[in-house]
Coordinates of C-alpha atoms in Angstrom, one line a residue:
X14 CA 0.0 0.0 0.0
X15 CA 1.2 3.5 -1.1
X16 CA 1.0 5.9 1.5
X17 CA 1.3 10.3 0.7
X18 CA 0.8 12.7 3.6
X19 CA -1.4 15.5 1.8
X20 CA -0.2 19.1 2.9
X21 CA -3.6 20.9 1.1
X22 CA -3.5 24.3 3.9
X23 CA -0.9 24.5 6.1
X24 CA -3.1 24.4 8.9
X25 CA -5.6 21.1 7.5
X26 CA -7.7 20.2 4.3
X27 CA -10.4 21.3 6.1
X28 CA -10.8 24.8 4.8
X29 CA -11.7 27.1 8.4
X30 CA -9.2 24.3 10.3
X31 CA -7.3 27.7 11.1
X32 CA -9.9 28.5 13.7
X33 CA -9.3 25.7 15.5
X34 CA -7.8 25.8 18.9
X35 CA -5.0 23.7 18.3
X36 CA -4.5 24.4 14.6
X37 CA -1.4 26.5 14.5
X38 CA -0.7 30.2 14.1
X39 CA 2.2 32.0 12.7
X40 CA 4.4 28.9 12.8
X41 CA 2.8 27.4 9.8
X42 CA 5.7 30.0 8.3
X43 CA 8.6 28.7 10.0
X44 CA 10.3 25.5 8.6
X45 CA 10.6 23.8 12.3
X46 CA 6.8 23.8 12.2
X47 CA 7.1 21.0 8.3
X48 CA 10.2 19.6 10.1
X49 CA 8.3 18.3 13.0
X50 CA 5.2 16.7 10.5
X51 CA 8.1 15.6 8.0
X52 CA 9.5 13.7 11.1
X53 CA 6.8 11.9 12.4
X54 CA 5.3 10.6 8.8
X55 CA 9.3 9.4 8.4
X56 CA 8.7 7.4 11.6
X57 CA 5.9 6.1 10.2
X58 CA 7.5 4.9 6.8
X59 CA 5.1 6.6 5.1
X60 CA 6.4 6.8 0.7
X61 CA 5.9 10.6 0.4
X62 CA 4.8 14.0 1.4
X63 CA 2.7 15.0 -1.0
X64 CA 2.5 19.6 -1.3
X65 CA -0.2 21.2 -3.0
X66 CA 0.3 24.7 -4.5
X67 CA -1.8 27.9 -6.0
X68 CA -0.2 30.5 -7.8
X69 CA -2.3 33.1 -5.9
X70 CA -4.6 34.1 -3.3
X71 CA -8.1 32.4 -3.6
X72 CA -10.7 35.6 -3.2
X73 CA -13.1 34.4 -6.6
X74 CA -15.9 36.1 -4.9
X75 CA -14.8 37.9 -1.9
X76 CA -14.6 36.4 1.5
X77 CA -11.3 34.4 0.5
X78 CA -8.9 37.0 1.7
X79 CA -10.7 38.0 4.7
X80 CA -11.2 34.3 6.0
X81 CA -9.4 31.6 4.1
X82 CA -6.6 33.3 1.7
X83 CA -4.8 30.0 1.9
X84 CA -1.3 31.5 1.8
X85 CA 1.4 28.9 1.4
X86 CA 5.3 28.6 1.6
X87 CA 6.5 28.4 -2.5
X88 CA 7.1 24.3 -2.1
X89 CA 9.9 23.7 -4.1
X90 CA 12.1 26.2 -1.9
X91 CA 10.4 24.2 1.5
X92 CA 11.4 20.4 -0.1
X93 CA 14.6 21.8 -0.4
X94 CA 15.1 22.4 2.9
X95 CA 13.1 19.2 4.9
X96 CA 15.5 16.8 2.2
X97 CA 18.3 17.6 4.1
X98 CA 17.1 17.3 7.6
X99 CA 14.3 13.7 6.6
X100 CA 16.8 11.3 4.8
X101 CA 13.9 8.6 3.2
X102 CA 10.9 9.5 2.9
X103 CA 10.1 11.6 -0.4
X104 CA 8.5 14.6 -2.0
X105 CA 6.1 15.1 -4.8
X106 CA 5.3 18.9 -5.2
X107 CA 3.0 21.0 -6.9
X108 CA 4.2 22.7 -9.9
X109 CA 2.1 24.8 -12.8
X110 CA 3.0 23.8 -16.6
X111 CA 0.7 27.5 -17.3
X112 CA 3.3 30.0 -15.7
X113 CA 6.6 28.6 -16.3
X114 CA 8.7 27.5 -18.9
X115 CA 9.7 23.9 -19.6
X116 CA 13.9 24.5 -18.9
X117 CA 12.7 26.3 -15.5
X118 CA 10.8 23.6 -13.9
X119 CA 13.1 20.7 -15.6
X120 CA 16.7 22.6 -13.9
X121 CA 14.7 23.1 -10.6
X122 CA 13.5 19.4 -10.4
X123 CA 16.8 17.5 -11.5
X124 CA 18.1 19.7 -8.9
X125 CA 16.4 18.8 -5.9
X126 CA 16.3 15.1 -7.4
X127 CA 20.2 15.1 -7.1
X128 CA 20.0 17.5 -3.9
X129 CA 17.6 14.8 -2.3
X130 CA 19.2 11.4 -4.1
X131 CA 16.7 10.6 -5.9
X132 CA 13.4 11.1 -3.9
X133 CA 11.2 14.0 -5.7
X134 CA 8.2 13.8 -7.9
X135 CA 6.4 16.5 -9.6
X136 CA 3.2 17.0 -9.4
X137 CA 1.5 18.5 -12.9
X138 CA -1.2 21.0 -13.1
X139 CA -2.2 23.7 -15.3
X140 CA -3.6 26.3 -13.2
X141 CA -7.3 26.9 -13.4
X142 CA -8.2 29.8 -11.3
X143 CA -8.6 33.1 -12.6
X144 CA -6.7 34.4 -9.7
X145 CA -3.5 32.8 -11.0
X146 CA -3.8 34.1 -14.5
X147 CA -3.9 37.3 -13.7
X148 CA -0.7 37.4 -11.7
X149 CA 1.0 36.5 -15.3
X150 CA 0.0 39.0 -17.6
X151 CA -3.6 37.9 -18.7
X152 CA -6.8 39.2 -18.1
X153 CA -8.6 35.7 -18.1
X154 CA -7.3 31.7 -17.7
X155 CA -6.1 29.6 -20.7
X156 CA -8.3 28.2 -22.2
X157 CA -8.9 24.7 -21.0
X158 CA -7.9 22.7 -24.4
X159 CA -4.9 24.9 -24.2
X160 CA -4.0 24.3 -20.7
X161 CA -3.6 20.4 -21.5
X162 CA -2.3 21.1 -25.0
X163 CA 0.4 23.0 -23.6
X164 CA 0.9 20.7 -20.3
X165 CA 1.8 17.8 -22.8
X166 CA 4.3 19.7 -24.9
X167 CA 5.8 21.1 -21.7
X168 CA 5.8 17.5 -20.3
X169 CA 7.7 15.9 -23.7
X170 CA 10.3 19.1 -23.5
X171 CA 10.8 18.4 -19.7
X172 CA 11.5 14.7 -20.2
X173 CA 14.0 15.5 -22.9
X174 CA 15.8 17.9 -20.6
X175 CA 16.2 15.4 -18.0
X176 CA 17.6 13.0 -20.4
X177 CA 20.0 15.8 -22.5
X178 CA 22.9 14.3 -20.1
X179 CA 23.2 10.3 -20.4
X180 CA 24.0 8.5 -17.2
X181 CA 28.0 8.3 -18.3
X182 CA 28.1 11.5 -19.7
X183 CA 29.8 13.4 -16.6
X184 CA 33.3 12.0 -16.6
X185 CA 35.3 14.0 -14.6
X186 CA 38.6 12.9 -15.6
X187 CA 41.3 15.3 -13.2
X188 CA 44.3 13.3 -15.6
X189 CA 43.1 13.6 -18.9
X190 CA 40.6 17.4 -18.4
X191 CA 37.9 15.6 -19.7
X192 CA 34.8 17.2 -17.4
X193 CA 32.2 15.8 -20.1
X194 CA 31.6 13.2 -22.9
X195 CA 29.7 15.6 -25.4
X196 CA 28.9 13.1 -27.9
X197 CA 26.6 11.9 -25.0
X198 CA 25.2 15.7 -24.1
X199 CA 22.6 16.5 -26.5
X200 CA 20.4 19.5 -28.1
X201 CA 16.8 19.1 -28.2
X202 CA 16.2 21.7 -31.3
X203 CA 12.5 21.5 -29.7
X204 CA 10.4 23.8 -31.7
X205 CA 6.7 23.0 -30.9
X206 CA 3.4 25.4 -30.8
X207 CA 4.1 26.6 -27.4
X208 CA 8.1 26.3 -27.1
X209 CA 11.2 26.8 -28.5
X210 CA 14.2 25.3 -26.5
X211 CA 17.8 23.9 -27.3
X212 CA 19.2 22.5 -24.7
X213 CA 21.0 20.9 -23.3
X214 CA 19.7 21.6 -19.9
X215 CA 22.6 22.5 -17.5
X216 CA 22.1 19.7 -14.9
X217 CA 23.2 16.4 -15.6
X218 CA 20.6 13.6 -15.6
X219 CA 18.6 13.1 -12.3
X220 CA 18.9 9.8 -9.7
X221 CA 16.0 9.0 -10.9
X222 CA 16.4 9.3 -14.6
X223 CA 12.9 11.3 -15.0
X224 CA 11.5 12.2 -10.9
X225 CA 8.3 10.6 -10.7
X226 CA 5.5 12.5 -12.8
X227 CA 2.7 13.2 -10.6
X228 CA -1.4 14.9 -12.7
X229 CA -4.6 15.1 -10.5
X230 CA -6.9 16.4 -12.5
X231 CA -10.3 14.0 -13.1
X232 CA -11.5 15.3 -16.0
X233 CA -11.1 13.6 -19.3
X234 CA -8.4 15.5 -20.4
X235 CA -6.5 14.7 -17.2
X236 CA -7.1 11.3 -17.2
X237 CA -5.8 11.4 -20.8
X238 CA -2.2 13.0 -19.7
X239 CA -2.3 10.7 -16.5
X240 CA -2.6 8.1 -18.5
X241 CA 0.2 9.8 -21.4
X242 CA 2.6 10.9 -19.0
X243 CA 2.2 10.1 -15.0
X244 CA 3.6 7.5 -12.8
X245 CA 1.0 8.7 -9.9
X246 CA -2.4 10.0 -10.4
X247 CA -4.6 11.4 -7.8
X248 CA -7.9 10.3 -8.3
X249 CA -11.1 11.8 -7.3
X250 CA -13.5 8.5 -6.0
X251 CA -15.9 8.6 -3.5
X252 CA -16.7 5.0 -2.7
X253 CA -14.8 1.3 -3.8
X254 CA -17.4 1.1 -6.4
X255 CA -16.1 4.6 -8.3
X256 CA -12.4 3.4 -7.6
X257 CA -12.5 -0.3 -9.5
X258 CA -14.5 1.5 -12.0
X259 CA -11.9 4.5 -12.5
X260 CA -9.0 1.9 -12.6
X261 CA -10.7 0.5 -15.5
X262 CA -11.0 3.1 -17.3
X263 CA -7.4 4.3 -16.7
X264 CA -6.4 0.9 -17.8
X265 CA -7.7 1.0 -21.2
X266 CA -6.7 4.6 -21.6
X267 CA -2.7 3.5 -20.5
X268 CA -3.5 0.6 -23.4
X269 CA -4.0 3.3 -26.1
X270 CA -0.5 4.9 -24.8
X271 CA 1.0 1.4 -24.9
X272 CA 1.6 1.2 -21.4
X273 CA 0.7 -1.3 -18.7
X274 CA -1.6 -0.7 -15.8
X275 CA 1.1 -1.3 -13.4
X276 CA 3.3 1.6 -14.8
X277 CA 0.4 3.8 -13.2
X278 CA -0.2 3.7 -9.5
X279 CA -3.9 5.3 -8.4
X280 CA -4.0 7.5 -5.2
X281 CA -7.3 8.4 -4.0
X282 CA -7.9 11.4 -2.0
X283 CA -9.1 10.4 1.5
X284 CA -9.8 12.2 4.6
X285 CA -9.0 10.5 7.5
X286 CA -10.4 11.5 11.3
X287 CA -8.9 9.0 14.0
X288 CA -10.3 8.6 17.3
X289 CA -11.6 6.3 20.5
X290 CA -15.0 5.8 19.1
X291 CA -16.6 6.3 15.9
X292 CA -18.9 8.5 18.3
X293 CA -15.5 10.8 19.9
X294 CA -14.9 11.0 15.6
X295 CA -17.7 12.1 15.0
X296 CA -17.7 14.7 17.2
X297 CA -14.5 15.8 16.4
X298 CA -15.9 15.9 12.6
X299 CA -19.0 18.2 14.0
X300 CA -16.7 20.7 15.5
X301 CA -14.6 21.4 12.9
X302 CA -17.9 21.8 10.6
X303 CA -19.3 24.6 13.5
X304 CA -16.3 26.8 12.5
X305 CA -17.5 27.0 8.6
X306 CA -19.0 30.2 7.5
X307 CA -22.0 30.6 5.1
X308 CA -20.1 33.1 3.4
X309 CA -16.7 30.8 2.8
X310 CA -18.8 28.0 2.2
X311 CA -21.4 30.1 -0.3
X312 CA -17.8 31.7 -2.3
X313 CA -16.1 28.0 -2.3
X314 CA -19.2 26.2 -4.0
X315 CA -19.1 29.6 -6.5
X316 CA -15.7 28.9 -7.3
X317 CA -16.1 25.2 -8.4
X318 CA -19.5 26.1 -9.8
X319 CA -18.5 28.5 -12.0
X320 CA -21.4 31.0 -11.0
X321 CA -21.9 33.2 -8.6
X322 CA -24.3 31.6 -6.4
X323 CA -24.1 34.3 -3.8
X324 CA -27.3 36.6 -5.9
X325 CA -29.5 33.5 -5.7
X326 CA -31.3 33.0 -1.9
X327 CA -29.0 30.5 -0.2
X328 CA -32.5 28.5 1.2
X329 CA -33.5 27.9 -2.8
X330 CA -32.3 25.2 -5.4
X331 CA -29.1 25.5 -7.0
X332 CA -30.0 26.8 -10.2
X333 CA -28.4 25.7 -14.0
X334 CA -24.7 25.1 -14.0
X335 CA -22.1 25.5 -17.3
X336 CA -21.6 22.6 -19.2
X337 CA -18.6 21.3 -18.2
X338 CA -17.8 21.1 -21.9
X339 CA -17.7 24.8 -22.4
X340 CA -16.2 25.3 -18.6
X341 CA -12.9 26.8 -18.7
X342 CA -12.4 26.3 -14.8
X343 CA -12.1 22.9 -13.0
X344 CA -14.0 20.6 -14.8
X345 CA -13.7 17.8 -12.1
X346 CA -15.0 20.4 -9.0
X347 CA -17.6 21.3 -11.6
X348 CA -18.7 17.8 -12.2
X349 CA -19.2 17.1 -8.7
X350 CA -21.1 20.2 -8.1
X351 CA -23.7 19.2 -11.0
X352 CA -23.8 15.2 -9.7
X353 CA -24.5 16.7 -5.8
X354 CA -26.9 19.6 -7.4
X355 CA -29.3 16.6 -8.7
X356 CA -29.9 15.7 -5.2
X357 CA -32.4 18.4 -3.9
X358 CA -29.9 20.3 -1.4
X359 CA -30.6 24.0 -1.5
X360 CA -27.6 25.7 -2.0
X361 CA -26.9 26.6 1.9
X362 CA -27.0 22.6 2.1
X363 CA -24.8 21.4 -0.6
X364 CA -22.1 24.7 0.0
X365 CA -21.7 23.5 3.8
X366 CA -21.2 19.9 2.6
X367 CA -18.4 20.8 -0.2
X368 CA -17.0 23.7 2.3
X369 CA -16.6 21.1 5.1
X370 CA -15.6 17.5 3.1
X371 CA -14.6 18.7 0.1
X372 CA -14.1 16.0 -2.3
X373 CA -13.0 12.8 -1.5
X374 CA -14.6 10.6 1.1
X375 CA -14.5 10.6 4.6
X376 CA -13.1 8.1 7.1
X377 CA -14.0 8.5 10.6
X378 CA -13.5 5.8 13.6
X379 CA -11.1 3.9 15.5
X380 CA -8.2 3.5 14.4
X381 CA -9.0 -0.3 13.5
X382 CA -12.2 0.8 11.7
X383 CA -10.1 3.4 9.5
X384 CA -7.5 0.7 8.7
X385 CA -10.5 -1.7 8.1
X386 CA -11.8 0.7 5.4
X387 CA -8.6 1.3 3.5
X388 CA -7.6 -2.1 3.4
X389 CA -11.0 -3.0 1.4
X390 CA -10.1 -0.4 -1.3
X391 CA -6.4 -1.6 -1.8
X392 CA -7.7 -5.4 -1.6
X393 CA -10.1 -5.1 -4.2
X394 CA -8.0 -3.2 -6.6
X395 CA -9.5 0.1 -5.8
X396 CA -6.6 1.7 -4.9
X397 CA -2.4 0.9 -5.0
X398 CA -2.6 3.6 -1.7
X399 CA -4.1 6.9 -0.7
X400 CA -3.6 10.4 -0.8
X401 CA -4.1 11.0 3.1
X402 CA -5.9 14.3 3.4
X403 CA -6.1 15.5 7.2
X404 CA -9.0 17.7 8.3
X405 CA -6.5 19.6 11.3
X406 CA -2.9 19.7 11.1
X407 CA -0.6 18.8 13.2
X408 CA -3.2 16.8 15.3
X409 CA -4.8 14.6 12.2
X410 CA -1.4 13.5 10.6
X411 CA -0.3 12.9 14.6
X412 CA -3.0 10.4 14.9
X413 CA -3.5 8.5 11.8
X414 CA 1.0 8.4 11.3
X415 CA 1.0 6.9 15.8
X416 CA -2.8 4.6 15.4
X417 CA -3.3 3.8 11.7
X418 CA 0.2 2.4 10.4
X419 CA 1.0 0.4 13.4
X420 CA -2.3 -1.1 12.7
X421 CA -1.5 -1.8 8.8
X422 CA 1.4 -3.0 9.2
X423 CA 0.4 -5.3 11.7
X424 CA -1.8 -6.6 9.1
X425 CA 1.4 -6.9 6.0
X426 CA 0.0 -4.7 4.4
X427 CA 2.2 -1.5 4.7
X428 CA 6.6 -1.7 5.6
X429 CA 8.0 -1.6 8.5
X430 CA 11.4 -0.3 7.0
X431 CA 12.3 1.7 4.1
X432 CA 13.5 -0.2 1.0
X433 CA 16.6 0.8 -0.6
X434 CA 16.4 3.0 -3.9
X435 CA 15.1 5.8 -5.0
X436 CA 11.5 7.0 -4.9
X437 CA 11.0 5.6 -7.6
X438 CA 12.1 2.0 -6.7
X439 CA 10.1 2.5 -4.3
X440 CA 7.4 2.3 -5.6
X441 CA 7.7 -0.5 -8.2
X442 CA 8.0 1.9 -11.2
X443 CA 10.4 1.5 -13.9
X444 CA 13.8 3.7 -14.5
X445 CA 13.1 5.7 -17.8
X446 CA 15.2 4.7 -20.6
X447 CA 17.4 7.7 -21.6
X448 CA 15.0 9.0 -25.6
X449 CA 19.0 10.1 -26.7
X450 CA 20.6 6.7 -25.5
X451 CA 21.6 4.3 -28.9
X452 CA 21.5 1.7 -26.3

């Protein structure tokens, strides 16, 4: 079973987990505060920590700033630092294929590959809130087809980056001078719709070969890259059912790609809530949904709607929705909106329920119970392991990283130890062969 510790807010995926009394302050800033979490899912032998990222504050309709602007350390610059003070367990962070260029991200990740030896993934997205776009020179988002056209051809000019330097092309010979073989560094001469790029890039090849490729999007264009270009994918299921029916599906979309399903390893999102009792869970659970605001919870279910839902009375029905055809936004927030919409909820109802589980199920109980549960999904083929999503941080991740493992790996079905090897190895995925090798 693959296990990623999910750091959505800083302070919980819950979105008002901030108000909390034992959420924490002004220390979700400082690194000690990431150390101490990195630590403790390290004891627990968990595979990764898995860093979510926007390139902006979220305010789509007003009340973001005021109470949930979701500020965030830039990732990249915060693996950096916990890889040299947590020596196993690895990192796969959030980084936008919309406001960057290819040799950017593709220096930055072979680095902290190398820096880390070999335990980084990438996680791809292409940026979907208008609040991002605007912080790069546009007036409006990318068009979605755009987004994912431009997220492949950034992903093929990445990949041949990484593999510019073949594994024996770094010789550093002190007798002869030689630093380099450069019949074994190559130019890519890339000139695509969206990029132009030489090369080489100016780090040699990672641990890794390629770090592990990481796309969470649901929709069907991010199933088709998942299934193009990931290792991971984060999936979007709600029950065991959804899951064995999303892993087909992604099996005979790797097939068109000539790929095998065991080249793609499915994470669903899952929220977790440990406790004595399913009853001392549940309560727990209640709380944190007392400290959600209409307002938050009314701008949030805007946001994935795609309408402002804030000029409609919050006691009626949820009125017509986009298409998610013609939505330019998150198609898979979107899609669960318009499934939940069908089910009578006014839209006070169904903006609490979004605002306080968001979208992946939740798993509340003891910790045998919780254990119980994600052992069904991984049995039947459901899941290779789970996106762990914690309502409150630090005391969530506490519990589930001290109750839950011990419990599955009582049961064989989680390690005890850390394997050698990369990430990578890790995991059961295959070293990429070099596209510029003749061997």
């Amino acid at each position: 079973m693959i296990l990623a510790g999910f750091f959505f807010n800083p302070q919980g995926d819950h979105r008002l987990s901030w108000r909390h009394p034992r959420a924490p302050r002004h220390e979700f800033l400082d690194l000690d505060y990431y150390r101490r979490l990195a630590s403790i899912a390290e004891g627990a032998k968990l595979d990764a920590i898995f860093i979510a990222d926007h390139l902006g504050v979220w305010d789509t309709y007003g009340s973001g700033l005021t109470h949930y602007a979701n500020p965030r350390l830039e990732p990249l610059s915060l693996v950096s630092a916990l890889s040299a003070v947590v020596k196993d367990i690895g990192f796969l962070v959030t980084a936008s294929t919309s406001y960057t260029e290819p040799f950017n991200t593709a220096r930055m990740f072979a680095s902290i590959d190398h820096i880390s030896q070999g335990r980084v993934g990438w996680n791809v997205v292409t940026s979907a809130l208008e609040e991002e776009a605007v912080n790069f020179g546009r007036d409006s988002n990318i068009d979605h087809a755009t987004r994912y056209e431009r997220a492949n051809e950034f992903l093929d000019v990445v990949k041949s980056l990484w593999d510019s330097w073949e594994d024996d092309a770094l010789v550093i010979d002190k007798s002869s001078g030689i630093f380099a073989n450069r019949d074994h560094v190559h130019a890519l001469n890339h000139h695509g719709k969206h990029f132009k790029v030489k090369g080489p890039l100016n780090v040699p090849r990672p641990p890794q070969g390629h770090p592990l490729i990481v796309q969470a999007g649901s929709s069907d264009a991010g199933k088709e890259l998942a299934a193009a270009q990931a290792d991971l994918h984060f999936a979007i299921v709600r029950n065991e059912q959804e899951g064995l029916a999303y892993r087909a599906d992604i099996n005979d979309r790797l097939a068109k790609y000539g790929r095998k399903a065991e080249s793609l390893k499915l994470l669903p999102g899952i929220l977790p809530i440990v406790a004595s009792s399913t009853s001392e869970a549940q309560e727990k659970q209640a709380y944190l949904e007392s400290l959600m605001l209409d307002e938050v919870a009314v701008d949030l279910l805007s946001s994935w709607a795609g309408t402002d839902l804030s000029i409609y009375p919050l006691d009626g029905p949820v009125p017509d929705l986009p298409e998610e055809a013609s939505y330019n936004g998150w198609r898979t927030w979107l899609a669960i909106v318009r499934n939940e919409a069908n089910k009578g909820l006014s839209i006070r109802q169904l903006a609490r329920k979004i605002a306080n589980t968001g979208s992946v199920p939740l798993v509340a109980g003891t910790p045998r119970q919780v254990a119980d549960e994600l052992e069904h999904w991984f049995v039947s083929g459901a899941a290779d392991g789970f996106n762990l999503m914690f309502p409150l941080l630090p005391e969530d991740w506490e519990n589930f990283m001290t109750q839950v493992v011990p419990e599955l790996q009582k049961r064989g079905l989680f390690r005890t130890e850390y394997e050698p090897g990369t990430l990578r190895e890790r995991l059961g995925l295959a070293r990429p062969a070099n596209r510029f090798s003749a061997g």
